[in-house]
Amino acid sequence: MQAEFPDIRDSQQDLADLQRAVSLLEAPTLTARMAAVVGTPLEFAVRKLPAGVTRRINGASEAALSKAASAALWSLEKTPGKAASTKLHKLAAAASGAVGGAFGFAALFVELPLSTTIMMRAVADVARSEGFDLDDFATKQACLEVFALGGNSEQDDASETGYYLARGFTAEVMRHLSAELAGGAARSGSGLLLGLGPKEAAKWLARIVEKVAARFGIVVTEKFAAQAVPVVGAVAGASLNAMFTDYYQDMARGHFIVRRLEQRYGLEHIRAQYSLLAGKSA
């Protein structure tokens, strides 16, 4: 029950951290930022893409997330609290984006897995710096959740972009899978399933990847459409990839601050304080 937790308002530092998280998570969306760089509405650019391209990009996005979640991502040193190397990941992503920008659609399926893995590593790096254990299955899930997150802008539909609503995507997956996996796992107070075997964990992650990719694929399609604008080339490809990495690093920082504070003060209390700080009703 909530009475078991202290009140975050008794800690100026933690309340300031939550305010920082709100500022990051409720910032303008990646779509809005890309449109500002390209100078054209991305909805128009996406509509001009050839038929079938969007479907192929969505499939590539899911494959890229799956590869990033199960391969090189977890080679990071497991030292919770270590400072994140934000600039290094941004430079690496920019370099891979320059290739995609220079060679167009053909290069996308080579560049996307690489850039997504770089961004996933950047997200995990932030998680580690906030004190999370990268060997923990819940941390891996939370890293994937970042790619379903977005900030608000005046043009956005709040039902699609609210932080806790976006987290509901993976919560829905958990609700559906919990019945299947409950026989071999224990549910923790935060709603996560613990003690999963390798097969169950793989199934769980695959389902989360599928759900998250539905949102991630949208912004990847918009990025490709932006690069397809005649005035855009390798330079814009590099800039957009750096923007992607910077954006998801910000989302990760806010996300893992919130999760850290939820562990300390309880999910419902932090959600209520988040809503107040964001100017929303709890």
C-alpha atoms as a PDB file:
ATOM      1  CA  MET A   1       0.000   0.000   0.000  1.00  0.00           C
ATOM      2  CA  GLN A   2       1.063   3.619  -0.512  1.00  0.00           C
ATOM      3  CA  ALA A   3       1.532   4.148   3.250  1.00  0.00           C
ATOM      4  CA  GLU A   4       4.647   1.976   3.068  1.00  0.00           C
ATOM      5  CA  PHE A   5       6.427   4.648   0.992  1.00  0.00           C
ATOM      6  CA  PRO A   6       7.760   8.084   1.993  1.00  0.00           C
ATOM      7  CA  ASP A   7       6.551  11.318   0.352  1.00  0.00           C
ATOM      8  CA  ILE A   8       8.779  12.664  -2.433  1.00  0.00           C
ATOM      9  CA  ARG A   9       7.879  16.215  -1.393  1.00  0.00           C
ATOM     10  CA  ASP A  10      10.080  15.681   1.660  1.00  0.00           C
ATOM     11  CA  SER A  11      13.162  15.462  -0.594  1.00  0.00           C
ATOM     12  CA  GLN A  12      14.076  18.584  -2.579  1.00  0.00           C
ATOM     13  CA  GLN A  13      16.616  16.661  -4.666  1.00  0.00           C
ATOM     14  CA  ASP A  14      14.234  13.875  -5.681  1.00  0.00           C
ATOM     15  CA  LEU A  15      11.471  16.369  -6.433  1.00  0.00           C
ATOM     16  CA  ALA A  16      13.907  18.315  -8.618  1.00  0.00           C
ATOM     17  CA  ASP A  17      14.836  15.056 -10.375  1.00  0.00           C
ATOM     18  CA  LEU A  18      11.171  14.355 -11.066  1.00  0.00           C
ATOM     19  CA  GLN A  19      10.722  17.872 -12.453  1.00  0.00           C
ATOM     20  CA  ARG A  20      13.671  17.251 -14.762  1.00  0.00           C
ATOM     21  CA  ALA A  21      12.114  13.971 -15.906  1.00  0.00           C
ATOM     22  CA  VAL A  22       8.801  15.703 -16.636  1.00  0.00           C
ATOM     23  CA  SER A  23      10.594  18.397 -18.668  1.00  0.00           C
ATOM     24  CA  LEU A  24      12.367  15.752 -20.749  1.00  0.00           C
ATOM     25  CA  LEU A  25       9.411  13.418 -21.252  1.00  0.00           C
ATOM     26  CA  GLU A  26       6.890  16.150 -22.068  1.00  0.00           C
ATOM     27  CA  ALA A  27       9.162  17.942 -24.566  1.00  0.00           C
ATOM     28  CA  PRO A  28       8.262  18.323 -28.284  1.00  0.00           C
ATOM     29  CA  THR A  29       8.084  15.035 -30.152  1.00  0.00           C
ATOM     30  CA  LEU A  30      10.750  13.655 -32.444  1.00  0.00           C
ATOM     31  CA  THR A  31       8.358  14.171 -35.364  1.00  0.00           C
ATOM     32  CA  ALA A  32       8.104  17.881 -34.562  1.00  0.00           C
ATOM     33  CA  ARG A  33      11.881  18.193 -34.248  1.00  0.00           C
ATOM     34  CA  MET A  34      12.537  16.472 -37.575  1.00  0.00           C
ATOM     35  CA  ALA A  35       9.937  18.625 -39.334  1.00  0.00           C
ATOM     36  CA  ALA A  36      11.630  21.748 -37.999  1.00  0.00           C
ATOM     37  CA  VAL A  37      15.006  20.611 -39.403  1.00  0.00           C
ATOM     38  CA  VAL A  38      13.671  19.544 -42.798  1.00  0.00           C
ATOM     39  CA  GLY A  39      11.340  22.519 -43.090  1.00  0.00           C
ATOM     40  CA  THR A  40       8.346  20.585 -44.377  1.00  0.00           C
ATOM     41  CA  PRO A  41       5.438  18.706 -42.741  1.00  0.00           C
ATOM     42  CA  LEU A  42       6.480  15.070 -42.444  1.00  0.00           C
ATOM     43  CA  GLU A  43       2.924  13.834 -43.042  1.00  0.00           C
ATOM     44  CA  PHE A  44       3.196  15.202 -46.594  1.00  0.00           C
ATOM     45  CA  ALA A  45       6.629  13.659 -47.108  1.00  0.00           C
ATOM     46  CA  VAL A  46       5.437  10.244 -45.841  1.00  0.00           C
ATOM     47  CA  ARG A  47       2.448  10.276 -48.220  1.00  0.00           C
ATOM     48  CA  LYS A  48       4.826  10.743 -51.150  1.00  0.00           C
ATOM     49  CA  LEU A  49       6.732   7.536 -50.373  1.00  0.00           C
ATOM     50  CA  PRO A  50       6.164   4.683 -52.874  1.00  0.00           C
ATOM     51  CA  ALA A  51       3.537   2.082 -52.001  1.00  0.00           C
ATOM     52  CA  GLY A  52       4.887  -0.697 -49.833  1.00  0.00           C
ATOM     53  CA  VAL A  53       7.867   1.275 -48.520  1.00  0.00           C
ATOM     54  CA  THR A  54       6.229   1.988 -45.174  1.00  0.00           C
ATOM     55  CA  ARG A  55       5.435  -1.701 -44.682  1.00  0.00           C
ATOM     56  CA  ARG A  56       9.030  -2.683 -45.418  1.00  0.00           C
ATOM     57  CA  ILE A  57      10.390  -0.013 -43.067  1.00  0.00           C
ATOM     58  CA  ASN A  58       8.097  -1.182 -40.266  1.00  0.00           C
ATOM     59  CA  GLY A  59       9.361  -4.745 -40.710  1.00  0.00           C
ATOM     60  CA  ALA A  60      12.953  -3.542 -40.734  1.00  0.00           C
ATOM     61  CA  SER A  61      12.335  -1.486 -37.589  1.00  0.00           C
ATOM     62  CA  GLU A  62      11.026  -4.515 -35.702  1.00  0.00           C
ATOM     63  CA  ALA A  63      13.977  -6.623 -36.839  1.00  0.00           C
ATOM     64  CA  ALA A  64      16.402  -3.880 -35.827  1.00  0.00           C
ATOM     65  CA  LEU A  65      14.884  -3.554 -32.346  1.00  0.00           C
ATOM     66  CA  SER A  66      14.943  -7.314 -31.897  1.00  0.00           C
ATOM     67  CA  LYS A  67      18.606  -7.536 -32.878  1.00  0.00           C
ATOM     68  CA  ALA A  68      19.544  -4.591 -30.669  1.00  0.00           C
ATOM     69  CA  ALA A  69      17.714  -6.069 -27.686  1.00  0.00           C
ATOM     70  CA  SER A  70      19.298  -9.495 -27.935  1.00  0.00           C
ATOM     71  CA  ALA A  71      22.846  -8.889 -29.192  1.00  0.00           C
ATOM     72  CA  ALA A  72      25.517  -6.217 -28.738  1.00  0.00           C
ATOM     73  CA  LEU A  73      23.442  -4.050 -26.390  1.00  0.00           C
ATOM     74  CA  TRP A  74      24.193  -6.178 -23.361  1.00  0.00           C
ATOM     75  CA  SER A  75      27.968  -6.101 -23.894  1.00  0.00           C
ATOM     76  CA  LEU A  76      28.131  -2.883 -21.887  1.00  0.00           C
ATOM     77  CA  GLU A  77      30.068  -3.158 -18.651  1.00  0.00           C
ATOM     78  CA  LYS A  78      27.667  -4.020 -15.827  1.00  0.00           C
ATOM     79  CA  THR A  79      28.544  -1.202 -13.421  1.00  0.00           C
ATOM     80  CA  PRO A  80      25.386   0.584 -12.173  1.00  0.00           C
ATOM     81  CA  GLY A  81      25.979   4.272 -11.508  1.00  0.00           C
ATOM     82  CA  LYS A  82      28.708   4.740 -14.127  1.00  0.00           C
ATOM     83  CA  ALA A  83      28.330   8.032 -16.029  1.00  0.00           C
ATOM     84  CA  ALA A  84      26.753   7.739 -19.486  1.00  0.00           C
ATOM     85  CA  SER A  85      28.852   8.380 -22.625  1.00  0.00           C
ATOM     86  CA  THR A  86      26.211  10.452 -24.411  1.00  0.00           C
ATOM     87  CA  LYS A  87      28.500  12.226 -26.911  1.00  0.00           C
ATOM     88  CA  LEU A  88      30.216   9.024 -28.056  1.00  0.00           C
ATOM     89  CA  HIS A  89      26.924   7.325 -28.936  1.00  0.00           C
ATOM     90  CA  LYS A  90      25.677  10.438 -30.711  1.00  0.00           C
ATOM     91  CA  LEU A  91      28.798  10.613 -32.895  1.00  0.00           C
ATOM     92  CA  ALA A  92      28.542   6.922 -33.777  1.00  0.00           C
ATOM     93  CA  ALA A  93      24.883   7.308 -34.739  1.00  0.00           C
ATOM     94  CA  ALA A  94      25.679  10.355 -36.878  1.00  0.00           C
ATOM     95  CA  ALA A  95      28.320   8.391 -38.763  1.00  0.00           C
ATOM     96  CA  SER A  96      25.897   5.560 -39.550  1.00  0.00           C
ATOM     97  CA  GLY A  97      23.230   8.088 -40.533  1.00  0.00           C
ATOM     98  CA  ALA A  98      25.546   9.698 -43.062  1.00  0.00           C
ATOM     99  CA  VAL A  99      25.708   6.361 -44.899  1.00  0.00           C
ATOM    100  CA  GLY A 100      21.917   6.064 -44.969  1.00  0.00           C
ATOM    101  CA  GLY A 101      21.531   9.645 -46.130  1.00  0.00           C
ATOM    102  CA  ALA A 102      24.055   9.227 -48.923  1.00  0.00           C
ATOM    103  CA  PHE A 103      22.799   5.935 -50.360  1.00  0.00           C
ATOM    104  CA  GLY A 104      19.058   6.206 -49.698  1.00  0.00           C
ATOM    105  CA  PHE A 105      16.556   3.375 -49.390  1.00  0.00           C
ATOM    106  CA  ALA A 106      18.986   0.597 -50.341  1.00  0.00           C
ATOM    107  CA  ALA A 107      21.235   1.521 -47.421  1.00  0.00           C
ATOM    108  CA  LEU A 108      18.386   1.735 -44.896  1.00  0.00           C
ATOM    109  CA  PHE A 109      18.315  -2.005 -44.214  1.00  0.00           C
ATOM    110  CA  VAL A 110      22.062  -1.980 -43.532  1.00  0.00           C
ATOM    111  CA  GLU A 111      22.150   1.263 -41.562  1.00  0.00           C
ATOM    112  CA  LEU A 112      18.991   0.790 -39.464  1.00  0.00           C
ATOM    113  CA  PRO A 113      20.147  -2.244 -37.412  1.00  0.00           C
ATOM    114  CA  LEU A 114      23.455  -0.507 -36.712  1.00  0.00           C
ATOM    115  CA  SER A 115      21.961   2.844 -35.727  1.00  0.00           C
ATOM    116  CA  THR A 116      19.227   1.188 -33.650  1.00  0.00           C
ATOM    117  CA  THR A 117      21.811  -0.864 -31.754  1.00  0.00           C
ATOM    118  CA  ILE A 118      23.819   2.313 -31.108  1.00  0.00           C
ATOM    119  CA  MET A 119      20.702   4.062 -29.822  1.00  0.00           C
ATOM    120  CA  MET A 120      19.743   1.052 -27.695  1.00  0.00           C
ATOM    121  CA  ARG A 121      23.206   1.012 -26.187  1.00  0.00           C
ATOM    122  CA  ALA A 122      22.884   4.734 -25.496  1.00  0.00           C
ATOM    123  CA  VAL A 123      19.590   4.070 -23.698  1.00  0.00           C
ATOM    124  CA  ALA A 124      21.127   1.236 -21.679  1.00  0.00           C
ATOM    125  CA  ASP A 125      24.077   3.474 -20.836  1.00  0.00           C
ATOM    126  CA  VAL A 126      21.664   6.003 -19.329  1.00  0.00           C
ATOM    127  CA  ALA A 127      19.845   3.233 -17.432  1.00  0.00           C
ATOM    128  CA  ARG A 128      23.152   2.093 -15.966  1.00  0.00           C
ATOM    129  CA  SER A 129      24.051   5.651 -14.952  1.00  0.00           C
ATOM    130  CA  GLU A 130      20.754   5.869 -13.022  1.00  0.00           C
ATOM    131  CA  GLY A 131      21.780   2.798 -11.014  1.00  0.00           C
ATOM    132  CA  PHE A 132      19.941   0.057 -12.915  1.00  0.00           C
ATOM    133  CA  ASP A 133      21.447  -3.418 -13.418  1.00  0.00           C
ATOM    134  CA  LEU A 134      21.702  -4.314 -17.119  1.00  0.00           C
ATOM    135  CA  ASP A 135      21.561  -8.020 -16.240  1.00  0.00           C
ATOM    136  CA  ASP A 136      18.086  -7.493 -14.780  1.00  0.00           C
ATOM    137  CA  PHE A 137      15.340  -8.581 -17.183  1.00  0.00           C
ATOM    138  CA  ALA A 138      13.173  -5.661 -16.018  1.00  0.00           C
ATOM    139  CA  THR A 139      15.917  -3.217 -17.084  1.00  0.00           C
ATOM    140  CA  LYS A 140      16.030  -4.753 -20.563  1.00  0.00           C
ATOM    141  CA  GLN A 141      12.274  -4.375 -20.826  1.00  0.00           C
ATOM    142  CA  ALA A 142      12.485  -0.768 -19.630  1.00  0.00           C
ATOM    143  CA  CYS A 143      15.143  -0.006 -22.277  1.00  0.00           C
ATOM    144  CA  LEU A 144      12.767  -1.246 -24.960  1.00  0.00           C
ATOM    145  CA  GLU A 145       9.963   0.850 -23.483  1.00  0.00           C
ATOM    146  CA  VAL A 146      11.969   3.993 -24.229  1.00  0.00           C
ATOM    147  CA  PHE A 147      11.409   3.475 -27.958  1.00  0.00           C
ATOM    148  CA  ALA A 148       7.650   3.709 -27.416  1.00  0.00           C
ATOM    149  CA  LEU A 149       7.913   7.017 -25.578  1.00  0.00           C
ATOM    150  CA  GLY A 150       7.355  10.504 -26.912  1.00  0.00           C
ATOM    151  CA  GLY A 151       6.884  14.077 -25.741  1.00  0.00           C
ATOM    152  CA  ASN A 152       3.968  16.434 -26.231  1.00  0.00           C
ATOM    153  CA  SER A 153       3.538  19.283 -28.665  1.00  0.00           C
ATOM    154  CA  GLU A 154       0.499  21.427 -29.366  1.00  0.00           C
ATOM    155  CA  GLN A 155      -0.229  19.470 -32.549  1.00  0.00           C
ATOM    156  CA  ASP A 156      -0.046  16.057 -30.893  1.00  0.00           C
ATOM    157  CA  ASP A 157      -2.945  13.912 -29.769  1.00  0.00           C
ATOM    158  CA  ALA A 158      -2.358  13.627 -26.010  1.00  0.00           C
ATOM    159  CA  SER A 159      -3.825  10.114 -26.013  1.00  0.00           C
ATOM    160  CA  GLU A 160      -0.912   9.014 -28.200  1.00  0.00           C
ATOM    161  CA  THR A 161       1.946  10.849 -26.517  1.00  0.00           C
ATOM    162  CA  GLY A 162       1.394  10.925 -22.736  1.00  0.00           C
ATOM    163  CA  TYR A 163       4.265   9.278 -20.875  1.00  0.00           C
ATOM    164  CA  TYR A 164       2.228   6.948 -18.680  1.00  0.00           C
ATOM    165  CA  LEU A 165      -0.139   6.159 -21.536  1.00  0.00           C
ATOM    166  CA  ALA A 166       2.834   5.205 -23.706  1.00  0.00           C
ATOM    167  CA  ARG A 167       4.087   2.936 -20.938  1.00  0.00           C
ATOM    168  CA  GLY A 168       0.670   1.298 -21.066  1.00  0.00           C
ATOM    169  CA  PHE A 169       1.700  -0.308 -24.360  1.00  0.00           C
ATOM    170  CA  THR A 170       4.057  -2.678 -22.625  1.00  0.00           C
ATOM    171  CA  ALA A 171       1.759  -2.987 -19.610  1.00  0.00           C
ATOM    172  CA  GLU A 172      -0.880  -4.383 -21.962  1.00  0.00           C
ATOM    173  CA  VAL A 173       1.619  -6.937 -23.242  1.00  0.00           C
ATOM    174  CA  MET A 174       2.417  -7.951 -19.673  1.00  0.00           C
ATOM    175  CA  ARG A 175      -1.254  -8.442 -18.837  1.00  0.00           C
ATOM    176  CA  HIS A 176      -1.747 -10.761 -21.791  1.00  0.00           C
ATOM    177  CA  LEU A 177       1.426 -12.753 -21.196  1.00  0.00           C
ATOM    178  CA  SER A 178       1.179 -13.016 -17.412  1.00  0.00           C
ATOM    179  CA  ALA A 179      -1.479 -15.734 -17.585  1.00  0.00           C
ATOM    180  CA  GLU A 180       0.665 -17.784 -19.967  1.00  0.00           C
ATOM    181  CA  LEU A 181       3.837 -17.415 -17.927  1.00  0.00           C
ATOM    182  CA  ALA A 182       2.451 -17.296 -14.371  1.00  0.00           C
ATOM    183  CA  GLY A 183       3.151 -20.974 -13.815  1.00  0.00           C
ATOM    184  CA  GLY A 184       6.892 -20.448 -13.952  1.00  0.00           C
ATOM    185  CA  ALA A 185       7.281 -16.914 -12.630  1.00  0.00           C
ATOM    186  CA  ALA A 186       6.444 -14.749  -9.656  1.00  0.00           C
ATOM    187  CA  ARG A 187       4.864 -11.324  -9.932  1.00  0.00           C
ATOM    188  CA  SER A 188       6.595  -8.478  -8.139  1.00  0.00           C
ATOM    189  CA  GLY A 189       4.922  -5.451  -6.597  1.00  0.00           C
ATOM    190  CA  SER A 190       5.774  -3.320  -9.638  1.00  0.00           C
ATOM    191  CA  GLY A 191       3.885  -5.660 -11.936  1.00  0.00           C
ATOM    192  CA  LEU A 192       6.948  -7.290 -13.493  1.00  0.00           C
ATOM    193  CA  LEU A 193       7.342 -11.028 -13.777  1.00  0.00           C
ATOM    194  CA  LEU A 194      10.445 -12.479 -12.195  1.00  0.00           C
ATOM    195  CA  GLY A 195      12.183 -15.826 -12.534  1.00  0.00           C
ATOM    196  CA  LEU A 196      11.542 -16.299 -16.255  1.00  0.00           C
ATOM    197  CA  GLY A 197      13.315 -19.143 -18.030  1.00  0.00           C
ATOM    198  CA  PRO A 198      15.223 -18.450 -21.270  1.00  0.00           C
ATOM    199  CA  LYS A 199      12.342 -19.482 -23.547  1.00  0.00           C
ATOM    200  CA  GLU A 200       9.772 -17.479 -21.597  1.00  0.00           C
ATOM    201  CA  ALA A 201      12.057 -14.441 -21.468  1.00  0.00           C
ATOM    202  CA  ALA A 202      12.661 -14.621 -25.224  1.00  0.00           C
ATOM    203  CA  LYS A 203       8.922 -14.852 -25.872  1.00  0.00           C
ATOM    204  CA  TRP A 204       8.290 -11.922 -23.550  1.00  0.00           C
ATOM    205  CA  LEU A 205      10.894  -9.714 -25.194  1.00  0.00           C
ATOM    206  CA  ALA A 206       9.715 -10.653 -28.692  1.00  0.00           C
ATOM    207  CA  ARG A 207       6.167  -9.585 -27.849  1.00  0.00           C
ATOM    208  CA  ILE A 208       7.375  -6.303 -26.342  1.00  0.00           C
ATOM    209  CA  VAL A 209       9.576  -5.647 -29.378  1.00  0.00           C
ATOM    210  CA  GLU A 210       6.588  -6.211 -31.654  1.00  0.00           C
ATOM    211  CA  LYS A 211       4.480  -3.723 -29.693  1.00  0.00           C
ATOM    212  CA  VAL A 212       7.199  -1.090 -29.403  1.00  0.00           C
ATOM    213  CA  ALA A 213       8.160  -1.445 -33.088  1.00  0.00           C
ATOM    214  CA  ALA A 214       4.668  -0.344 -34.096  1.00  0.00           C
ATOM    215  CA  ARG A 215       5.502   3.098 -32.676  1.00  0.00           C
ATOM    216  CA  PHE A 216       9.210   3.150 -33.464  1.00  0.00           C
ATOM    217  CA  GLY A 217       8.515   2.250 -37.107  1.00  0.00           C
ATOM    218  CA  ILE A 218       6.433   5.408 -37.503  1.00  0.00           C
ATOM    219  CA  VAL A 219       9.306   7.740 -36.651  1.00  0.00           C
ATOM    220  CA  VAL A 220      11.761   5.664 -38.712  1.00  0.00           C
ATOM    221  CA  THR A 221       9.431   6.035 -41.705  1.00  0.00           C
ATOM    222  CA  GLU A 222       9.234   9.777 -41.067  1.00  0.00           C
ATOM    223  CA  LYS A 223      13.023   9.959 -40.866  1.00  0.00           C
ATOM    224  CA  PHE A 224      13.383   8.157 -44.194  1.00  0.00           C
ATOM    225  CA  ALA A 225      10.769  10.451 -45.730  1.00  0.00           C
ATOM    226  CA  ALA A 226      12.666  13.470 -44.420  1.00  0.00           C
ATOM    227  CA  GLN A 227      15.893  12.200 -45.993  1.00  0.00           C
ATOM    228  CA  ALA A 228      14.020  11.697 -49.271  1.00  0.00           C
ATOM    229  CA  VAL A 229      13.274  15.428 -49.512  1.00  0.00           C
ATOM    230  CA  PRO A 230      15.346  16.740 -52.484  1.00  0.00           C
ATOM    231  CA  VAL A 231      17.392  19.220 -50.426  1.00  0.00           C
ATOM    232  CA  VAL A 232      18.439  16.487 -48.002  1.00  0.00           C
ATOM    233  CA  GLY A 233      21.477  14.212 -48.281  1.00  0.00           C
ATOM    234  CA  ALA A 234      24.229  12.633 -46.259  1.00  0.00           C
ATOM    235  CA  VAL A 235      24.577  15.668 -43.992  1.00  0.00           C
ATOM    236  CA  ALA A 236      20.896  15.552 -43.053  1.00  0.00           C
ATOM    237  CA  GLY A 237      21.117  11.786 -42.552  1.00  0.00           C
ATOM    238  CA  ALA A 238      23.899  12.305 -40.032  1.00  0.00           C
ATOM    239  CA  SER A 239      22.047  15.181 -38.356  1.00  0.00           C
ATOM    240  CA  LEU A 240      18.805  13.225 -38.093  1.00  0.00           C
ATOM    241  CA  ASN A 241      20.545  10.190 -36.594  1.00  0.00           C
ATOM    242  CA  ALA A 242      22.280  12.422 -34.041  1.00  0.00           C
ATOM    243  CA  MET A 243      18.872  13.940 -33.283  1.00  0.00           C
ATOM    244  CA  PHE A 244      17.361  10.458 -32.883  1.00  0.00           C
ATOM    245  CA  THR A 245      20.064   9.426 -30.440  1.00  0.00           C
ATOM    246  CA  ASP A 246      19.845  12.685 -28.494  1.00  0.00           C
ATOM    247  CA  TYR A 247      16.065  12.341 -28.301  1.00  0.00           C
ATOM    248  CA  TYR A 248      16.057   8.762 -27.048  1.00  0.00           C
ATOM    249  CA  GLN A 249      18.822   9.564 -24.575  1.00  0.00           C
ATOM    250  CA  ASP A 250      16.561  12.304 -23.179  1.00  0.00           C
ATOM    251  CA  MET A 251      13.599   9.914 -23.093  1.00  0.00           C
ATOM    252  CA  ALA A 252      15.777   7.319 -21.352  1.00  0.00           C
ATOM    253  CA  ARG A 253      17.006   9.814 -18.764  1.00  0.00           C
ATOM    254  CA  GLY A 254      13.465  10.863 -17.913  1.00  0.00           C
ATOM    255  CA  HIS A 255      12.153   7.295 -17.988  1.00  0.00           C
ATOM    256  CA  PHE A 256      14.793   5.867 -15.670  1.00  0.00           C
ATOM    257  CA  ILE A 257      14.577   8.804 -13.269  1.00  0.00           C
ATOM    258  CA  VAL A 258      10.851   8.102 -12.980  1.00  0.00           C
ATOM    259  CA  ARG A 259      11.422   4.368 -12.514  1.00  0.00           C
ATOM    260  CA  ARG A 260      14.095   4.995  -9.881  1.00  0.00           C
ATOM    261  CA  LEU A 261      11.739   7.284  -7.980  1.00  0.00           C
ATOM    262  CA  GLU A 262       8.868   4.799  -8.330  1.00  0.00           C
ATOM    263  CA  GLN A 263      11.003   2.194  -6.605  1.00  0.00           C
ATOM    264  CA  ARG A 264      11.640   4.590  -3.728  1.00  0.00           C
ATOM    265  CA  TYR A 265       8.249   6.283  -3.370  1.00  0.00           C
ATOM    266  CA  GLY A 266       5.767   3.945  -5.051  1.00  0.00           C
ATOM    267  CA  LEU A 267       4.299   3.985  -8.556  1.00  0.00           C
ATOM    268  CA  GLU A 268       0.988   5.663  -7.740  1.00  0.00           C
ATOM    269  CA  HIS A 269       2.557   8.460  -5.684  1.00  0.00           C
ATOM    270  CA  ILE A 270       5.096   9.300  -8.424  1.00  0.00           C
ATOM    271  CA  ARG A 271       2.428   9.097 -11.114  1.00  0.00           C
ATOM    272  CA  ALA A 272       0.268  11.569  -9.172  1.00  0.00           C
ATOM    273  CA  GLN A 273       3.189  13.974  -8.596  1.00  0.00           C
ATOM    274  CA  TYR A 274       4.230  13.620 -12.252  1.00  0.00           C
ATOM    275  CA  SER A 275       0.725  14.616 -13.334  1.00  0.00           C
ATOM    276  CA  LEU A 276       0.745  17.646 -11.053  1.00  0.00           C
ATOM    277  CA  LEU A 277       4.130  18.794 -12.340  1.00  0.00           C
ATOM    278  CA  ALA A 278       3.047  18.243 -15.948  1.00  0.00           C
ATOM    279  CA  GLY A 279      -0.082  20.310 -15.352  1.00  0.00           C
ATOM    280  CA  LYS A 280      -2.402  17.318 -15.789  1.00  0.00           C
ATOM    281  CA  SER A 281      -5.020  15.776 -13.561  1.00  0.00           C
ATOM    282  CA  ALA A 282      -3.842  12.688 -11.708  1.00  0.00           C
END
